Coordinates of C-alpha atoms in Angstrom, one line a residue:
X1 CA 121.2 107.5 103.3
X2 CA 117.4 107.4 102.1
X3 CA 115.2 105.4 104.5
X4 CA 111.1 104.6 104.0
X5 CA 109.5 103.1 107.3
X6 CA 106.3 101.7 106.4
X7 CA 103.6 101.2 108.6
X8 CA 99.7 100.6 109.3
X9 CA 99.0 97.5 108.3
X10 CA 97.1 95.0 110.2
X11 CA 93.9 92.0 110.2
X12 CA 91.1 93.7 109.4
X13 CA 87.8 92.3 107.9
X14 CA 86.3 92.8 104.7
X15 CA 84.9 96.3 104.1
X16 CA 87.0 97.6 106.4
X17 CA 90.2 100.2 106.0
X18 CA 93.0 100.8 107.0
X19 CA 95.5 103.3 106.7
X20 CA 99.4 103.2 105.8
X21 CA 102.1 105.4 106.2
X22 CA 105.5 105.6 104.6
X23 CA 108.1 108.0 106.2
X24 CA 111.1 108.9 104.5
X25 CA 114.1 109.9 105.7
X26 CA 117.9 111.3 104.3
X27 CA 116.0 112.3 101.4
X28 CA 114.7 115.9 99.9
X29 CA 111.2 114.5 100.0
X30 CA 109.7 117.4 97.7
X31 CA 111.8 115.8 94.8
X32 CA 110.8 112.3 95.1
X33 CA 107.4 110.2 93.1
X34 CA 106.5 107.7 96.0
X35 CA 105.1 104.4 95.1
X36 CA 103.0 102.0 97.0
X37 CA 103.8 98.0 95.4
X38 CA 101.8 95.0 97.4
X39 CA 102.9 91.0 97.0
X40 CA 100.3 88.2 97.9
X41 CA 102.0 85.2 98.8
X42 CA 103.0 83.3 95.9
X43 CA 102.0 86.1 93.3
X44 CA 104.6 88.7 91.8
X45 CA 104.6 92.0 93.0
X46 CA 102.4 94.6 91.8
X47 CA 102.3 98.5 91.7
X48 CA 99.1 99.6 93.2
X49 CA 99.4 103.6 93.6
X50 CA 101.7 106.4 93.3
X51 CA 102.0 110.1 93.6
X52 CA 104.1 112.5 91.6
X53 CA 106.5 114.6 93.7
X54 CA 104.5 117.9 93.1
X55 CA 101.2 116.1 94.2
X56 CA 99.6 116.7 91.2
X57 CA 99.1 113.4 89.5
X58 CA 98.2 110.1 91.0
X59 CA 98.4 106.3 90.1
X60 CA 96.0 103.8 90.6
X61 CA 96.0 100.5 89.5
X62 CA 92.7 98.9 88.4
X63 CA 92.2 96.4 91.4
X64 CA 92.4 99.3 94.1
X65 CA 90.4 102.3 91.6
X66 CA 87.8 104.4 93.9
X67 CA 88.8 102.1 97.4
X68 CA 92.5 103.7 97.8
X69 CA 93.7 106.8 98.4
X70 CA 97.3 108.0 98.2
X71 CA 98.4 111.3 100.0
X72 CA 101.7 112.6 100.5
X73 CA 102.9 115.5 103.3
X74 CA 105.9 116.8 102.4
X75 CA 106.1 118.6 105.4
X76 CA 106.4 115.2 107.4
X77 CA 108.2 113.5 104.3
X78 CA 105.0 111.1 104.4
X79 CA 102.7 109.3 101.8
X80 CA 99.4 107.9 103.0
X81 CA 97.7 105.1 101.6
X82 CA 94.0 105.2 102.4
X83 CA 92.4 101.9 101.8
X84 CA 88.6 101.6 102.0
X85 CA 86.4 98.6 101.3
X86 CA 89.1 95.9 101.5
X87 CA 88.9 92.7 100.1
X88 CA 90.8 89.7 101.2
X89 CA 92.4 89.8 97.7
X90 CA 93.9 93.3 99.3
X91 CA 96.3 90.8 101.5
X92 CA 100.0 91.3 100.9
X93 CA 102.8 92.6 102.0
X94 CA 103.1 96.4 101.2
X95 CA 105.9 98.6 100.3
X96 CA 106.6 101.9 100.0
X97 CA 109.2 103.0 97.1
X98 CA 111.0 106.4 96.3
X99 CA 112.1 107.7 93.4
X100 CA 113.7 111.4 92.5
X101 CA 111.8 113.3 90.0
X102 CA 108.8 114.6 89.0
X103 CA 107.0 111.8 87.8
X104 CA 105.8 108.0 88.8
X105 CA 108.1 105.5 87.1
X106 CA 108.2 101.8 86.5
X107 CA 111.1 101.5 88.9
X108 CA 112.2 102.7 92.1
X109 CA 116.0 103.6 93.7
X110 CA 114.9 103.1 97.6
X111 CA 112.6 100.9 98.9
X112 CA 111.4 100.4 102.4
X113 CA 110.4 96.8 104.5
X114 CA 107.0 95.9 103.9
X115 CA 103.9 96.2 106.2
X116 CA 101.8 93.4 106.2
X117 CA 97.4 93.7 105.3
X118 CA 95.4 90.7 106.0
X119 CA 91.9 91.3 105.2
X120 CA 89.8 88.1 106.6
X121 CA 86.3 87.2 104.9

């Protein structure tokens, strides 16, 4: 059975960072694309990063461009998401998603429960 534990979120203020973890488990990890999604309250949810299985292509959505940094260890079967500069529009809830292949896709098998980001102005 494929697990993702999410983890690292907190309150934090603005310009600050934080960093959050998703560790998967029952899963090849080398053979899966790993996306980060986020939902504000009351908004849809959005895809903000992802990483290719082999590492070598990244996903950033607009909003998050040269603040977030994705990672992933396949060694510990974790993906890092390295937020800088936050905003208080950075508040959501934040998942972690797998996927087996190569690439990023526009939808994911496994999901994991949501970490929760409050950035406070």
């Amino acid at each position: 059975e494929v697990q993702l534990q999410a983890s690292g979120g907190g309150l934090v203020q603005a310009g600050g960072s934080l960093r959050l973890s998703c560790v998967a488990s029952g899963v090849t990890f080398d053979d899966y694309a790993i996306g980060w999604f986020r939902q504000a309250p009351g908004k849809e949810r959005e895809a903000v990063s992802c990483i290719s299985s082999s590492v070598r292509s990244t996903y950033y959505a607009d909003s998050v461009k040269g603040r977030f940094t994705i990672s992933k260890d396949n060694a510990k079967n974790t993906v890092y998401l390295q937020m800088n500069s936050l905003k208080p529009e950075d508040t959501a809830v934040y998942y972690c998603a797998a996927i087996v292949g190569p690439y990023c896709s526009d939808s994911y098998d496994h999901w994991g429960q949501g970490t929760l980001v409050t950035v406070s102005s």
